mmCIF file with all atom_site columns, C-alpha atoms and ligand atoms in Angstrom:
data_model
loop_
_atom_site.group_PDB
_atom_site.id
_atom_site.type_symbol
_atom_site.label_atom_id
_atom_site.label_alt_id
_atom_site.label_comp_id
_atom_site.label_asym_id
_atom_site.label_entity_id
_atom_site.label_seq_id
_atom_site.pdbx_PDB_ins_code
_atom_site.Cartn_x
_atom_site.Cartn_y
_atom_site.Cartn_z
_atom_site.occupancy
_atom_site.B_iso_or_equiv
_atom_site.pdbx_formal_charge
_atom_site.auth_seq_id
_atom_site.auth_comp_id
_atom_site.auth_asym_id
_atom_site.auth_atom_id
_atom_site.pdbx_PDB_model_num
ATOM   1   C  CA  . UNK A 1 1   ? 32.565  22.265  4.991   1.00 0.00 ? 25  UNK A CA  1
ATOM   2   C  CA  . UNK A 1 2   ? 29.611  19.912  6.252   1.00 0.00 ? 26  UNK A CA  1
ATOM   3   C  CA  . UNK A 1 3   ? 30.653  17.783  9.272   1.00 0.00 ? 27  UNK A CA  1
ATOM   4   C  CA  . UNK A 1 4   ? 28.501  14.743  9.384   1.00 0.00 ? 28  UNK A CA  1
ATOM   5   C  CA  . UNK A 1 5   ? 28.142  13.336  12.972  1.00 0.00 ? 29  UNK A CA  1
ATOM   6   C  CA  . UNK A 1 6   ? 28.699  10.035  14.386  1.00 0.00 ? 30  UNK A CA  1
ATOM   7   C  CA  . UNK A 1 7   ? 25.404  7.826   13.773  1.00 0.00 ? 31  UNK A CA  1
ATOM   8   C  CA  . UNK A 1 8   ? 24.519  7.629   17.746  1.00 0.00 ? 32  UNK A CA  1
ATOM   9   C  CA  . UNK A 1 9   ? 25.040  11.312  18.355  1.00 0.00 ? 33  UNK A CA  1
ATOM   10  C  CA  . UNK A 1 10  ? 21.538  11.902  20.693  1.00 0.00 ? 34  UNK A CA  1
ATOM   11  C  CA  . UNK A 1 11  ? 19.881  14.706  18.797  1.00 0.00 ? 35  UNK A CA  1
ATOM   12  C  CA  . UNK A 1 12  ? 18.345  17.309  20.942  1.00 0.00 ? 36  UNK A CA  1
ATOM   13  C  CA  . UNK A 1 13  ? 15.141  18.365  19.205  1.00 0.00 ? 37  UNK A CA  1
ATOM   14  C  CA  . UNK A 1 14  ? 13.358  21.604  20.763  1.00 0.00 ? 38  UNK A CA  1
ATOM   15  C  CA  . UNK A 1 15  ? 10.239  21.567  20.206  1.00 0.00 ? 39  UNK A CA  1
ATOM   16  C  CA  . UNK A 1 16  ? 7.551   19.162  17.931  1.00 0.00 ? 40  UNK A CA  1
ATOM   17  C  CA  . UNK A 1 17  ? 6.798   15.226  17.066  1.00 0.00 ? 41  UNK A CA  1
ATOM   18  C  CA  . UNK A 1 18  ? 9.936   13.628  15.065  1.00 0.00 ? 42  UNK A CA  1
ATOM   19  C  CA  . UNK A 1 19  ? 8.544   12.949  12.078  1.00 0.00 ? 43  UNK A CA  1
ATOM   20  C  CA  . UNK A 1 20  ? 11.560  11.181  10.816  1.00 0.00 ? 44  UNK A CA  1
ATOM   21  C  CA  . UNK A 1 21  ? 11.577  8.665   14.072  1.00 0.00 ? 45  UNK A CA  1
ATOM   22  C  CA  . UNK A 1 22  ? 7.653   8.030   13.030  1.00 0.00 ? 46  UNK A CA  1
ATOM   23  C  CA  . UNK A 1 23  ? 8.447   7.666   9.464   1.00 0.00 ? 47  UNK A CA  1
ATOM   24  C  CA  . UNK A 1 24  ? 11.178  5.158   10.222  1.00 0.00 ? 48  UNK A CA  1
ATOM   25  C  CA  . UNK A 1 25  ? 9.061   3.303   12.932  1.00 0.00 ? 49  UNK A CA  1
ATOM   26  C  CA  . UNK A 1 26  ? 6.386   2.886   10.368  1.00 0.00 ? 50  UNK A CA  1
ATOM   27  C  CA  . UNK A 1 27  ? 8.559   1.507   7.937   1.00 0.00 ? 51  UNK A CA  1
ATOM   28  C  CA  . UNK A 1 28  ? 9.487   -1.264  10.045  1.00 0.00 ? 52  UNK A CA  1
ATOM   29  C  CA  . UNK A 1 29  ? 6.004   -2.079  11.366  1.00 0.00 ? 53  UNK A CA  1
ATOM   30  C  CA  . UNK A 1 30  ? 4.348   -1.840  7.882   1.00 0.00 ? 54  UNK A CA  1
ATOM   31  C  CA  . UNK A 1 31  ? 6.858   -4.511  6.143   1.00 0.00 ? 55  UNK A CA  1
ATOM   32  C  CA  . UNK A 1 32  ? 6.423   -6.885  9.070   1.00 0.00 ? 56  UNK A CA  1
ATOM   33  C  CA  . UNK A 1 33  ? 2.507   -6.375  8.694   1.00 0.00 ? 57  UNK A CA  1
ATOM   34  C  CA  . UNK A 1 34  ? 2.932   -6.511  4.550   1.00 0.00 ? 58  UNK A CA  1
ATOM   35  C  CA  . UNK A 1 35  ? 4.723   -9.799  5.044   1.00 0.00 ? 59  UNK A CA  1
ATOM   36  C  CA  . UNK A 1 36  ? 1.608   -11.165 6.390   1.00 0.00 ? 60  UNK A CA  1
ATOM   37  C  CA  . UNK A 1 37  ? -0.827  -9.504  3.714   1.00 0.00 ? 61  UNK A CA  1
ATOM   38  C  CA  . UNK A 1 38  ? 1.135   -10.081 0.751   1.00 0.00 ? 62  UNK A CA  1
ATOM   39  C  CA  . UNK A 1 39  ? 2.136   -13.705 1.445   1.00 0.00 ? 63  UNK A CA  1
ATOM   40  C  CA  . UNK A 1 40  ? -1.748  -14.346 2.503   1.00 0.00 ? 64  UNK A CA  1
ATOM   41  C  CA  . UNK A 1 41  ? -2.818  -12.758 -0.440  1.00 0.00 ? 65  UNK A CA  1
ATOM   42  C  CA  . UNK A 1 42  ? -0.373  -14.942 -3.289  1.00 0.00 ? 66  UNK A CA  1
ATOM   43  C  CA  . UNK A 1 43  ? -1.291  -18.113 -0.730  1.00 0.00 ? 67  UNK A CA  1
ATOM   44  C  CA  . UNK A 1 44  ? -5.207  -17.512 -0.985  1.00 0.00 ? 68  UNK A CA  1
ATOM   45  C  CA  . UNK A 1 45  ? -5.052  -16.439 -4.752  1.00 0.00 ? 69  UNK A CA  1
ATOM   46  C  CA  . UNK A 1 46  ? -2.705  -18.518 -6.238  1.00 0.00 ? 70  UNK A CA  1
ATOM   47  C  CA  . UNK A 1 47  ? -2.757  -21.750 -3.958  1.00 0.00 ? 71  UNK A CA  1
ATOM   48  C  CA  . UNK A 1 48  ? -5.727  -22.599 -2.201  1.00 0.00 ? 72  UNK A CA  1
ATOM   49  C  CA  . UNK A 1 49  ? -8.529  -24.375 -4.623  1.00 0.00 ? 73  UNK A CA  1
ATOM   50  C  CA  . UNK A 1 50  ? -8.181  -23.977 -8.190  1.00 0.00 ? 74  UNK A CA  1
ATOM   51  C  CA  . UNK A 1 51  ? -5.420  -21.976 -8.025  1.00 0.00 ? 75  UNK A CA  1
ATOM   52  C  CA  . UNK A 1 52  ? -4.056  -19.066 -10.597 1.00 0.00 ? 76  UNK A CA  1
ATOM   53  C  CA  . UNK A 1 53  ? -6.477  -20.925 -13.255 1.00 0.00 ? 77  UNK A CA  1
ATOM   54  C  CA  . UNK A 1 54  ? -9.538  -20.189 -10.918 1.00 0.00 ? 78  UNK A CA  1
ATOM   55  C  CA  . UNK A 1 55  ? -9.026  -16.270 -10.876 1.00 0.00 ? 79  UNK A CA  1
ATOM   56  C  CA  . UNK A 1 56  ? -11.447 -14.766 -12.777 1.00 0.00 ? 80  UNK A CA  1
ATOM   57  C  CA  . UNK A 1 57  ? -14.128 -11.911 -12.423 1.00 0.00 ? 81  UNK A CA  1
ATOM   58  C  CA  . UNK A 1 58  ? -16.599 -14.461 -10.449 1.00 0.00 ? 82  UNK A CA  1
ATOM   59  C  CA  . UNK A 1 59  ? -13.291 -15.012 -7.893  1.00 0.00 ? 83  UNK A CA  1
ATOM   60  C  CA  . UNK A 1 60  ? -12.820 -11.565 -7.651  1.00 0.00 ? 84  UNK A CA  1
ATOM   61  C  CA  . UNK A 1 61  ? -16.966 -10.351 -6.692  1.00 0.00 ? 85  UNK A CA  1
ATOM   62  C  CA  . UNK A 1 62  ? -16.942 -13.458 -4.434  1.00 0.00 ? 86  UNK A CA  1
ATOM   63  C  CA  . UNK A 1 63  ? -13.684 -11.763 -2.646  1.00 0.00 ? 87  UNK A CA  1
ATOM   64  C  CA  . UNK A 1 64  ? -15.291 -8.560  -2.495  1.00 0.00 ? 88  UNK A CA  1
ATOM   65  C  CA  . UNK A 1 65  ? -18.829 -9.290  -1.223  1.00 0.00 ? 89  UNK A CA  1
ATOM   66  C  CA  . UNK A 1 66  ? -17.230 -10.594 1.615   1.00 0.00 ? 90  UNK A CA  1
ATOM   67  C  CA  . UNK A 1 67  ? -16.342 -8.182  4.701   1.00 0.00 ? 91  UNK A CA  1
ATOM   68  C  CA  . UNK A 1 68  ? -12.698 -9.843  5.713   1.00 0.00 ? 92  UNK A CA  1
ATOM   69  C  CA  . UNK A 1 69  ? -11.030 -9.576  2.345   1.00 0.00 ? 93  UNK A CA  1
ATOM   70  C  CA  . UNK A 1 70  ? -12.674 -5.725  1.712   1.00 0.00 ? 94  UNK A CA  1
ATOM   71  C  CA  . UNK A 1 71  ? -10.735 -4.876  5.754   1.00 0.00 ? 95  UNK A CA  1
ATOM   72  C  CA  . UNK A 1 72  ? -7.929  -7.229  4.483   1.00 0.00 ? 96  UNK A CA  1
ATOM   73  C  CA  . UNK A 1 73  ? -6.915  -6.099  0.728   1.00 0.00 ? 97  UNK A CA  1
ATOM   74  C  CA  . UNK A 1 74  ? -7.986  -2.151  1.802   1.00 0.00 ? 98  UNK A CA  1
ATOM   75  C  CA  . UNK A 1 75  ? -5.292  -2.631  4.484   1.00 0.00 ? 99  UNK A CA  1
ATOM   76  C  CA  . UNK A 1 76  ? -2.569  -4.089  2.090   1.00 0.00 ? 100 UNK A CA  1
ATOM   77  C  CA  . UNK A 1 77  ? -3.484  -1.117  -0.341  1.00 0.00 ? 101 UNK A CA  1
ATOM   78  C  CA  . UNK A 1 78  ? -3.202  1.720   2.312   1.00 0.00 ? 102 UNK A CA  1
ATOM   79  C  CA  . UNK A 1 79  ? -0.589  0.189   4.473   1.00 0.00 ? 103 UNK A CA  1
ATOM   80  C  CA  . UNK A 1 80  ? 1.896   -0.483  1.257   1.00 0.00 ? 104 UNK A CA  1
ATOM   81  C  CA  . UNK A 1 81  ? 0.822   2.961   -0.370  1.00 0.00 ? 105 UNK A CA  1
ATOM   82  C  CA  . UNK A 1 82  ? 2.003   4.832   1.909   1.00 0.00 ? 106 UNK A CA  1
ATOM   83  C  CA  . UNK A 1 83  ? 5.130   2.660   2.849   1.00 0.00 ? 107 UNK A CA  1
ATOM   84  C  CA  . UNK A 1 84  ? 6.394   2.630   -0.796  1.00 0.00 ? 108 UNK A CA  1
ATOM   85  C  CA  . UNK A 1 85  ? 5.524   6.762   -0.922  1.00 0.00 ? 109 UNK A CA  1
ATOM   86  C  CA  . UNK A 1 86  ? 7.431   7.085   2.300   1.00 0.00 ? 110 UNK A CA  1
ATOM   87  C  CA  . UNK A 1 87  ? 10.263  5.174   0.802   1.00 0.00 ? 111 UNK A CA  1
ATOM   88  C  CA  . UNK A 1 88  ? 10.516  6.481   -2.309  1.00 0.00 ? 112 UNK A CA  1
ATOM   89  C  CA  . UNK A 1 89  ? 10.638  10.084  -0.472  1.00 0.00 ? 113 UNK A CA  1
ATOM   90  C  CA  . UNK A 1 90  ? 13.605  8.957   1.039   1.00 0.00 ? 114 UNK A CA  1
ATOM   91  C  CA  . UNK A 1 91  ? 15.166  7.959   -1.791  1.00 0.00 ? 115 UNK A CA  1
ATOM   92  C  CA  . UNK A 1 92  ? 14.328  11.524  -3.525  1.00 0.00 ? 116 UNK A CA  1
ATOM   93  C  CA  . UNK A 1 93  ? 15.766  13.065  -0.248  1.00 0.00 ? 117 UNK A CA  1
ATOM   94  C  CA  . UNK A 1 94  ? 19.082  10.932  -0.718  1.00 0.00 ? 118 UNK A CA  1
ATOM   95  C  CA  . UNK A 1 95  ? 19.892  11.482  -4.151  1.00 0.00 ? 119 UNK A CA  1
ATOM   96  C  CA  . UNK A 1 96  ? 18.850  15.084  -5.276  1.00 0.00 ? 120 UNK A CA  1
ATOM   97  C  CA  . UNK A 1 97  ? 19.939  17.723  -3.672  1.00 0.00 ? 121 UNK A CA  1
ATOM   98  C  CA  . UNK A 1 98  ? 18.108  20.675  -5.350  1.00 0.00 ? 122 UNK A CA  1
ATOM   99  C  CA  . UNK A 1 99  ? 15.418  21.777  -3.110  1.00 0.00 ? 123 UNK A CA  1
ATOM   100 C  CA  . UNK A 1 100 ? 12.784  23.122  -5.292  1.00 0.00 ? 124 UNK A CA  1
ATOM   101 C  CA  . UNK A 1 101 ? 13.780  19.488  -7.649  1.00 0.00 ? 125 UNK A CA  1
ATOM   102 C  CA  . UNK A 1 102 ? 13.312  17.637  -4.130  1.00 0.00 ? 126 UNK A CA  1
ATOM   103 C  CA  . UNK A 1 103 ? 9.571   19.816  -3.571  1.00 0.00 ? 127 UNK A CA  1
ATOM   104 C  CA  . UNK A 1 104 ? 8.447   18.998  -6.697  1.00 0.00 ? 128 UNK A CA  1
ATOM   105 C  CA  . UNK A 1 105 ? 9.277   14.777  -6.863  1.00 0.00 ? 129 UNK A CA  1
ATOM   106 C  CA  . UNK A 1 106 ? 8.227   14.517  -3.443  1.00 0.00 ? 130 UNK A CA  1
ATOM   107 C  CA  . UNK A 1 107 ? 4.879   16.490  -4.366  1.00 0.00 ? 131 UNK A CA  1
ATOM   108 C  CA  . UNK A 1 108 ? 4.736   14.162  -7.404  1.00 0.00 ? 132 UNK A CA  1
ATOM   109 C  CA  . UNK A 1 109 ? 4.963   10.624  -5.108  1.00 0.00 ? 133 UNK A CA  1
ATOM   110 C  CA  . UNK A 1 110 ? 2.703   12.522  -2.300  1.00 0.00 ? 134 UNK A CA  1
ATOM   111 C  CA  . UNK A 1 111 ? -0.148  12.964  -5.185  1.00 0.00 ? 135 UNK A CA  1
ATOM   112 C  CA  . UNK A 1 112 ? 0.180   9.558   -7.078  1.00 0.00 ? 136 UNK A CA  1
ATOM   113 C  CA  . UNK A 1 113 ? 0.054   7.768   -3.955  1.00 0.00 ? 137 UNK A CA  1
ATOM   114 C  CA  . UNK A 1 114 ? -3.150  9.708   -2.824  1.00 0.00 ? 138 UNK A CA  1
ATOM   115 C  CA  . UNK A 1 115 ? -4.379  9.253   -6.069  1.00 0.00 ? 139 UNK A CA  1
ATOM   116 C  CA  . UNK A 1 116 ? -4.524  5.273   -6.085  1.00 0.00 ? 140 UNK A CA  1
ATOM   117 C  CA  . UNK A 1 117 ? -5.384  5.573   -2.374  1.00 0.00 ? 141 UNK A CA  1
ATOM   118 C  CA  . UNK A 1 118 ? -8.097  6.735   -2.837  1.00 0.00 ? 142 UNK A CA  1
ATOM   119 C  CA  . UNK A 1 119 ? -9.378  5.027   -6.063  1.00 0.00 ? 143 UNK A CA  1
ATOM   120 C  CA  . UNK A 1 120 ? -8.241  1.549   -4.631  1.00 0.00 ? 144 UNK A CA  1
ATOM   121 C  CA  . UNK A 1 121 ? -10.644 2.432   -1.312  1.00 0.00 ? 145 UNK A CA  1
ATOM   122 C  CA  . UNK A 1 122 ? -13.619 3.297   -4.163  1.00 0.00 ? 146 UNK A CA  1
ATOM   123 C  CA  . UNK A 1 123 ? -13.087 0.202   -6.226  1.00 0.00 ? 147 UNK A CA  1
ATOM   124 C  CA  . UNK A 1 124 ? -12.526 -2.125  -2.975  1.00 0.00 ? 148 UNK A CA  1
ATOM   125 C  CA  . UNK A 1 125 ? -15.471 -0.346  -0.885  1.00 0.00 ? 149 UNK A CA  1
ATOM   126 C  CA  . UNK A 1 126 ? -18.007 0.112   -3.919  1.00 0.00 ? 150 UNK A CA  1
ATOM   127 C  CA  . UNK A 1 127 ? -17.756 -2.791  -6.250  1.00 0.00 ? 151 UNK A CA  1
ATOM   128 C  CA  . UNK A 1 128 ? -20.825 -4.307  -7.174  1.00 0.00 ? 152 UNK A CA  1
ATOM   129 C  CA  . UNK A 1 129 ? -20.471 -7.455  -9.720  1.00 0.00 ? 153 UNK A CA  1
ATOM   130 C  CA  . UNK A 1 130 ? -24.285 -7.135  -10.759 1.00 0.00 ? 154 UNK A CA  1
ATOM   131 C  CA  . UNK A 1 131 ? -23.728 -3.255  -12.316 1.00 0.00 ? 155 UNK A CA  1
ATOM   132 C  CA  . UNK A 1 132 ? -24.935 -4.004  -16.107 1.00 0.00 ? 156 UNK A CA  1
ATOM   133 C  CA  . UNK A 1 133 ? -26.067 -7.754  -15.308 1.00 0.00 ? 157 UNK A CA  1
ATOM   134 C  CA  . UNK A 1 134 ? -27.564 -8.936  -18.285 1.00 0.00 ? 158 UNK A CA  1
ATOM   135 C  CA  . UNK A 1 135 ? -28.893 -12.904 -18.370 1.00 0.00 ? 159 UNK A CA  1
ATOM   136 C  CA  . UNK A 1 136 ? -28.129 -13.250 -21.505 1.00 0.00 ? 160 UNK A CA  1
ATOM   137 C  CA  . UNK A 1 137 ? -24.417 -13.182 -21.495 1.00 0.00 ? 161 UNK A CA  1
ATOM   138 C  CA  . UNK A 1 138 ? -23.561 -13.719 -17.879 1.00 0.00 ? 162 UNK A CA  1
ATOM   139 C  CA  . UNK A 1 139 ? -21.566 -16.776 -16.313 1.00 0.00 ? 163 UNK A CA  1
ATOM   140 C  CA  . UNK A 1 140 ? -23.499 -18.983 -14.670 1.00 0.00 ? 164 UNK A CA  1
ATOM   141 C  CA  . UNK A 1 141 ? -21.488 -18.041 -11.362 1.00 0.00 ? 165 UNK A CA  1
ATOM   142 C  CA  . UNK A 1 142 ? -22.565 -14.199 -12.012 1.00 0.00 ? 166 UNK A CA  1
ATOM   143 C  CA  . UNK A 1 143 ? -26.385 -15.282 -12.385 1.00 0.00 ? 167 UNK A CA  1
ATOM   144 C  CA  . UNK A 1 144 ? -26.086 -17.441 -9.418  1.00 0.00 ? 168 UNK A CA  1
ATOM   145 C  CA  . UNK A 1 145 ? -25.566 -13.930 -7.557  1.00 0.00 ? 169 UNK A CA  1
ATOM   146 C  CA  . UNK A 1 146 ? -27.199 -11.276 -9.166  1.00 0.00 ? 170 UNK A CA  1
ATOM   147 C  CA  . UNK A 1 147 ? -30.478 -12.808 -10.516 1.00 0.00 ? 171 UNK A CA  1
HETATM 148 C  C1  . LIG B 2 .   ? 7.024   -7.754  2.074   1.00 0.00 ? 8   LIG B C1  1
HETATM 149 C  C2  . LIG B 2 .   ? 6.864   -6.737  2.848   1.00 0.00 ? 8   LIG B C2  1
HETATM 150 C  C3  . LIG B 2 .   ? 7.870   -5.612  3.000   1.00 0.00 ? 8   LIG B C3  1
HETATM 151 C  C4  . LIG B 2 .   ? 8.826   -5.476  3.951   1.00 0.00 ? 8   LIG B C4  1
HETATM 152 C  C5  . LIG B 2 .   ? 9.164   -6.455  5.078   1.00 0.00 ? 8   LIG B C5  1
HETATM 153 C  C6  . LIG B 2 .   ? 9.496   -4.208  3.743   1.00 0.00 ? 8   LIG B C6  1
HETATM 154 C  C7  . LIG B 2 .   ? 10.480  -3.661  4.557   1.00 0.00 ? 8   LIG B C7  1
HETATM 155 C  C8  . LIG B 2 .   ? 11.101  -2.459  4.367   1.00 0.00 ? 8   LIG B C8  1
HETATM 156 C  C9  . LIG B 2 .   ? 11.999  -1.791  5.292   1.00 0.00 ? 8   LIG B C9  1
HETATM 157 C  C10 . LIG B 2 .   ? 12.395  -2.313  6.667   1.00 0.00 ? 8   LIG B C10 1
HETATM 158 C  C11 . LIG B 2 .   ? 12.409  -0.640  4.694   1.00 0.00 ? 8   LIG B C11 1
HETATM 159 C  C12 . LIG B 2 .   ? 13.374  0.418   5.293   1.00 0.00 ? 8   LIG B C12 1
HETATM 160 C  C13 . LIG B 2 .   ? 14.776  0.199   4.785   1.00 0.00 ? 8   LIG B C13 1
HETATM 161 C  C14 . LIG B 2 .   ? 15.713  1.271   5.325   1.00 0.00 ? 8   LIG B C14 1
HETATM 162 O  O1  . LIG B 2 .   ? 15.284  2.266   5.944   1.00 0.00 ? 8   LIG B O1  1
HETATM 163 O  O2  . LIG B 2 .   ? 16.928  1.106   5.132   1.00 0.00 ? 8   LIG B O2  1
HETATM 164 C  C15 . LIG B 2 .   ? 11.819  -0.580  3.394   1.00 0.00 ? 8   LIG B C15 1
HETATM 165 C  C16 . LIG B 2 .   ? 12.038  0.416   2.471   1.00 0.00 ? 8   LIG B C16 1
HETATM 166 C  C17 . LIG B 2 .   ? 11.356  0.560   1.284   1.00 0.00 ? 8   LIG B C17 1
HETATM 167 N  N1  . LIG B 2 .   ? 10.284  -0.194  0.852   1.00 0.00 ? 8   LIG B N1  1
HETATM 168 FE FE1 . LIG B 2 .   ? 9.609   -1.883  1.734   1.00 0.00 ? 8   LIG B FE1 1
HETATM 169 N  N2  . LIG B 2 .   ? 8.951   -3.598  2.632   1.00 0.00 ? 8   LIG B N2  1
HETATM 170 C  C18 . LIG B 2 .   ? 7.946   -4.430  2.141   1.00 0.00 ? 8   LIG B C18 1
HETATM 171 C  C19 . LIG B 2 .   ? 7.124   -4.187  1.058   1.00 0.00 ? 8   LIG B C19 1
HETATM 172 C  C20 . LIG B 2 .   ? 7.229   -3.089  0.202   1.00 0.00 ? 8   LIG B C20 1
HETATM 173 C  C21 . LIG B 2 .   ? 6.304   -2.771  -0.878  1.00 0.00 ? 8   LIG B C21 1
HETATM 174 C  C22 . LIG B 2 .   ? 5.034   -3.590  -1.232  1.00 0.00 ? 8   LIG B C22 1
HETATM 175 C  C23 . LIG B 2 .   ? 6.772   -1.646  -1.476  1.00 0.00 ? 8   LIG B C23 1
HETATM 176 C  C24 . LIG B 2 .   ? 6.206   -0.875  -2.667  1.00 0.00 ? 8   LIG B C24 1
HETATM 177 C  C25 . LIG B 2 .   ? 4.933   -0.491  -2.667  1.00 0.00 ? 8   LIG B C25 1
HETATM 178 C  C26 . LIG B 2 .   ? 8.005   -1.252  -0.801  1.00 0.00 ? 8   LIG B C26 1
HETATM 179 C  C27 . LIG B 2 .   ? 8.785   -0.161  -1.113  1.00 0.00 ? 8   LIG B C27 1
HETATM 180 C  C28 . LIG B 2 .   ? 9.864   0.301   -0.363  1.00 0.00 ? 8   LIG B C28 1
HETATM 181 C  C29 . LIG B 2 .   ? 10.704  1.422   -0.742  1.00 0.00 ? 8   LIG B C29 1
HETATM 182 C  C30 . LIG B 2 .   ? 10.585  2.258   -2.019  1.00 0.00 ? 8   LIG B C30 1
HETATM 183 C  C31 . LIG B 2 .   ? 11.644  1.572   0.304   1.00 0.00 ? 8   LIG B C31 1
HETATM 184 C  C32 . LIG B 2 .   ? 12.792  2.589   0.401   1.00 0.00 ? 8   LIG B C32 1
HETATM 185 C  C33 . LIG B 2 .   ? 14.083  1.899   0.022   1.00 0.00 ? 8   LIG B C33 1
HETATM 186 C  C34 . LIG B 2 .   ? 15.319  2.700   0.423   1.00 0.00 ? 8   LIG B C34 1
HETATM 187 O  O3  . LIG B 2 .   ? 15.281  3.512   1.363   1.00 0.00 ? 8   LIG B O3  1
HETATM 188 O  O4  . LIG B 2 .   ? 16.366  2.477   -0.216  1.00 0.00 ? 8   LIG B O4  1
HETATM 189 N  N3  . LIG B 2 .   ? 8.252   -2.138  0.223   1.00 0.00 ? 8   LIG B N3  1
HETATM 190 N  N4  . LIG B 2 .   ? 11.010  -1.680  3.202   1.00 0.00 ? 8   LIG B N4  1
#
């Protein structure tokens, strides 16, 4: 029989970081920093001038050429990445309780979350609006920046 005990029981660990604590801290600090990211980032796109009608690939090069939305959107990406990986791990952790089940989900969230990690920090950190620039067919707001 498994005898679960009480919540505030001090746990005396012997040696090594807890890893848990950390993971729990960083859930906390993350949301409270994702509040201000996400809500700055629907106020910005979807409020401020034009609005959802002025989103558009010109919006989106004009976002990215600029420094502060590059540190701010590569910040939302990493910060909720690895906060929704870290949650959904301990979801896997609550609900399935064969081990070698549990390796290979958690393996699974560890690698997708890597995965668009890492391709997020590309597109954000590489993104150049004038790759295949042709005069002919661009926007007027494209040829305003790449001619
Ligand atoms: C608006 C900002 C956010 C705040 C304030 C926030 C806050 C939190 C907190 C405090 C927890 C821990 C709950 C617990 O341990 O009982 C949590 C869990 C979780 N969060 Fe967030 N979060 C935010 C955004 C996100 C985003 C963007 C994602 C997805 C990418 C996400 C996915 C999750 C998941 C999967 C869990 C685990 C749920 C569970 O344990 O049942 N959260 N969140």
């Amino acid at each position: 029989m498994t005898t679960i005990e009480a919540p505030r029981t001090p746990v005396v660990r012997k040696k090594g970081s807890n890893l848990e604590k950390w993971g729990w801290i960083y859930m906390r600090v993350s949301g409270l920093i994702l509040v201000v990211l996400i809500f700055g980032h629907l106020f910005v796109n979807l409020m401020v001038g034009e609005g959802i009608s002025g989103i558009d690939f010109a919006f989106v090069a004009g976002k990215y050429a600029s420094p502060f939305w590059q540190a701010w959107d590569g910040l939302m990406l990493w910060l909720a990445l690895i906060h929704g990986a870290n949650g959904m791990r301990t979801i896997i952790n609550d609900y399935v309780t064969h081990p070698r089940t549990r390796a290979v989900l958690v393996g699974a969230v560890v690698v997708a979350a890597a995965f668009l990690i890492v391709l997020g920090t590309l597109v954000i950190t590489t993104f150049d609006p004038c790759l295949g620039f042709d005069p002919a067919t661009a926007s007027d707001t494209i040829s305003s920046i790449c001619a």
